[in-house]
XYZ file of C-alpha atoms in Angstrom:
209
model
C 42.544 -58.618 14.368
C 41.325 -62.199 13.900
C 43.160 -63.359 17.026
C 41.469 -60.796 19.261
C 38.090 -61.636 17.727
C 38.600 -65.342 18.432
C 39.539 -64.610 22.061
C 36.474 -62.411 22.548
C 34.146 -65.011 21.011
C 35.694 -67.884 23.003
C 36.685 -66.616 26.456
C 37.706 -70.125 27.463
C 35.671 -70.293 30.662
C 36.019 -73.843 31.996
C 32.742 -75.762 32.102
C 31.654 -78.595 34.352
C 32.115 -81.148 31.588
C 34.515 -81.404 28.712
C 35.301 -77.985 27.186
C 34.028 -77.491 23.666
C 36.460 -77.021 20.783
C 36.257 -73.226 20.907
C 36.996 -73.087 24.633
C 39.933 -75.498 24.275
C 41.379 -73.462 21.426
C 41.031 -70.207 23.334
C 42.606 -71.627 26.494
C 45.577 -72.899 24.489
C 46.010 -69.524 22.783
C 45.854 -67.698 26.097
C 48.456 -70.062 27.540
C 50.784 -69.464 24.593
C 50.348 -65.704 24.953
C 51.100 -65.767 28.688
C 54.435 -63.990 29.285
C 57.268 -66.340 30.174
C 58.067 -66.330 33.886
C 61.736 -65.471 33.523
C 62.815 -63.392 30.560
C 66.184 -64.471 29.110
C 69.188 -62.368 30.070
C 70.225 -59.860 27.381
C 72.451 -61.558 24.827
C 76.033 -60.353 24.625
C 77.790 -61.099 21.351
C 80.950 -63.153 22.065
C 84.209 -61.517 21.013
C 84.852 -64.585 18.821
C 81.678 -64.035 16.758
C 83.110 -61.656 14.103
C 86.125 -63.949 13.664
C 84.082 -67.141 13.291
C 81.475 -65.734 10.919
C 84.093 -63.776 8.992
C 86.014 -67.029 8.473
C 82.833 -68.761 7.261
C 82.097 -65.865 4.902
C 85.594 -66.063 3.426
C 85.253 -69.826 2.903
C 81.848 -69.369 1.317
C 83.109 -66.832 -1.203
C 86.354 -68.686 -1.966
C 85.101 -72.259 -2.335
C 81.346 -72.097 -2.909
C 80.674 -68.939 -4.973
C 78.526 -67.531 -2.163
C 75.780 -65.276 -3.480
C 72.863 -63.574 -1.703
C 69.824 -62.308 -3.633
C 66.848 -60.396 -2.213
C 68.521 -58.988 0.889
C 66.363 -55.869 0.589
C 63.307 -57.862 1.738
C 64.940 -58.174 5.166
C 65.344 -54.414 5.518
C 62.491 -53.841 7.962
C 61.977 -52.674 11.505
C 60.142 -54.523 14.252
C 59.959 -58.246 14.845
C 59.510 -60.719 11.995
C 60.135 -64.353 11.121
C 62.717 -65.554 8.597
C 61.566 -68.983 7.430
C 62.682 -71.438 4.770
C 64.188 -74.780 3.796
C 66.758 -76.603 5.903
C 69.264 -78.946 4.276
C 72.592 -78.704 6.117
C 73.792 -78.261 9.686
C 75.427 -74.957 8.720
C 72.239 -73.369 7.361
C 71.759 -71.191 10.440
C 75.307 -69.816 10.215
C 75.020 -69.247 6.458
C 71.684 -67.479 6.869
C 73.130 -65.289 9.606
C 75.842 -64.139 7.172
C 73.201 -63.484 4.499
C 71.304 -60.931 6.603
C 71.989 -57.212 6.756
C 73.980 -55.850 9.740
C 70.831 -54.240 11.190
C 68.954 -57.554 11.093
C 72.012 -59.483 12.261
C 72.062 -57.515 15.505
C 68.507 -58.715 16.257
C 68.738 -62.241 14.858
C 67.600 -65.111 17.083
C 67.499 -68.771 16.034
C 65.998 -71.927 17.480
C 68.672 -74.381 18.632
C 67.939 -78.132 18.856
C 69.827 -79.981 21.567
C 70.469 -82.984 19.304
C 72.541 -81.108 16.713
C 76.261 -81.930 16.174
C 78.792 -80.205 18.406
C 80.336 -77.970 15.743
C 76.856 -76.638 14.914
C 76.433 -75.528 18.521
C 79.817 -73.849 18.295
C 78.373 -71.497 15.668
C 75.034 -71.153 17.441
C 76.788 -69.997 20.604
C 78.068 -67.041 18.589
C 74.516 -65.784 18.070
C 71.389 -65.452 20.186
C 69.274 -68.608 20.216
C 66.287 -70.279 21.825
C 67.165 -73.828 23.014
C 64.717 -76.585 22.106
C 64.711 -80.017 23.684
C 62.965 -82.457 21.276
C 61.560 -84.257 24.329
C 60.607 -81.045 26.091
C 57.763 -78.568 25.945
C 56.679 -77.414 22.499
C 54.438 -74.813 24.132
C 57.337 -73.288 26.050
C 59.375 -73.036 22.836
C 56.468 -71.216 21.174
C 56.147 -68.835 24.119
C 59.863 -68.023 23.961
C 59.510 -67.391 20.226
C 56.548 -65.063 20.738
C 58.497 -63.220 23.440
C 61.460 -62.749 21.080
C 59.228 -61.418 18.302
C 57.542 -59.011 20.693
C 61.025 -57.751 21.573
C 61.462 -56.893 17.861
C 63.797 -59.790 17.182
C 64.269 -61.338 13.742
C 63.464 -64.993 14.462
C 65.122 -67.543 12.183
C 63.132 -70.754 11.912
C 63.203 -73.849 9.688
C 59.558 -74.957 9.353
C 60.635 -78.406 8.131
C 62.265 -79.122 11.486
C 65.619 -80.909 11.369
C 67.571 -81.146 8.106
C 66.579 -83.592 5.390
C 68.457 -86.728 4.348
C 68.102 -86.046 0.616
C 68.355 -82.283 0.312
C 64.764 -82.137 -0.939
C 62.244 -79.927 0.815
C 59.759 -81.572 3.150
C 56.328 -80.453 4.244
C 56.428 -77.403 6.478
C 55.185 -77.809 10.034
C 52.658 -75.394 11.469
C 54.856 -73.790 14.133
C 55.938 -70.873 11.929
C 52.326 -69.969 11.138
C 51.350 -70.253 14.791
C 54.201 -67.949 15.815
C 53.186 -65.417 13.190
C 49.525 -65.420 14.254
C 50.236 -65.268 17.979
C 52.767 -62.455 17.680
C 51.008 -60.710 14.775
C 54.390 -60.503 13.003
C 55.087 -61.105 9.282
C 56.982 -64.012 7.702
C 59.819 -63.354 5.251
C 60.500 -66.588 3.313
C 63.880 -67.656 1.963
C 65.275 -70.494 -0.105
C 68.788 -71.944 -0.221
C 70.269 -73.567 -3.325
C 73.300 -75.815 -3.675
C 73.824 -76.292 0.065
C 73.213 -80.026 0.065
C 75.821 -80.586 -2.665
C 78.340 -78.678 -0.555
C 77.504 -80.434 2.697
C 75.600 -83.727 2.169
C 74.442 -85.607 5.226
C 77.010 -88.420 5.070
C 79.973 -86.021 5.322
C 81.504 -84.824 8.568
C 82.697 -81.569 6.989
C 81.636 -79.559 3.935
C 83.038 -80.404 0.498
C 85.693 -77.831 -0.425
C 86.652 -79.060 -3.882
C 84.645 -80.719 -6.631
């Protein structure tokens, strides 16, 4: 496709002087496509996972009129990206419960080290790719590409960390880069009402009113 054409047109051979823009782009792409040195160990679902996510599902239906629309768009084989808005610290857990069982078994999410402790408690129940905000963006991309090539369903919030207002922010380019590098499709989603349930100033979600 376009990626292979770009690599063939710009082999990225280092020159004596500064590399031109095409060479620099090709070298970066080749670096991002280089297999990671140590593949992650196979993820084993903790025995607490069904209990934790079942509890969250029951809360969602009882207190927040939980409703999922368009689940059929996730019914696909092979790797793909699930991408959309990010407004609460429980979005990853809610989105996990919104997927079909077949997708759920392959779901992988990015996990930021600066998130609150209870968020990590849920993330530990599912496969995730750790991201250190002060670490290597390129390594995070390579891990994402590796997951997609292993036919994972990669959950990503293109806005980055959650918003302060509940309004959507401009998407960052990482999701597009992952899609191009892995040649995998993006399935978009949108959440509604999450910020009212769990605004930023609260330590726990709002259960009544």
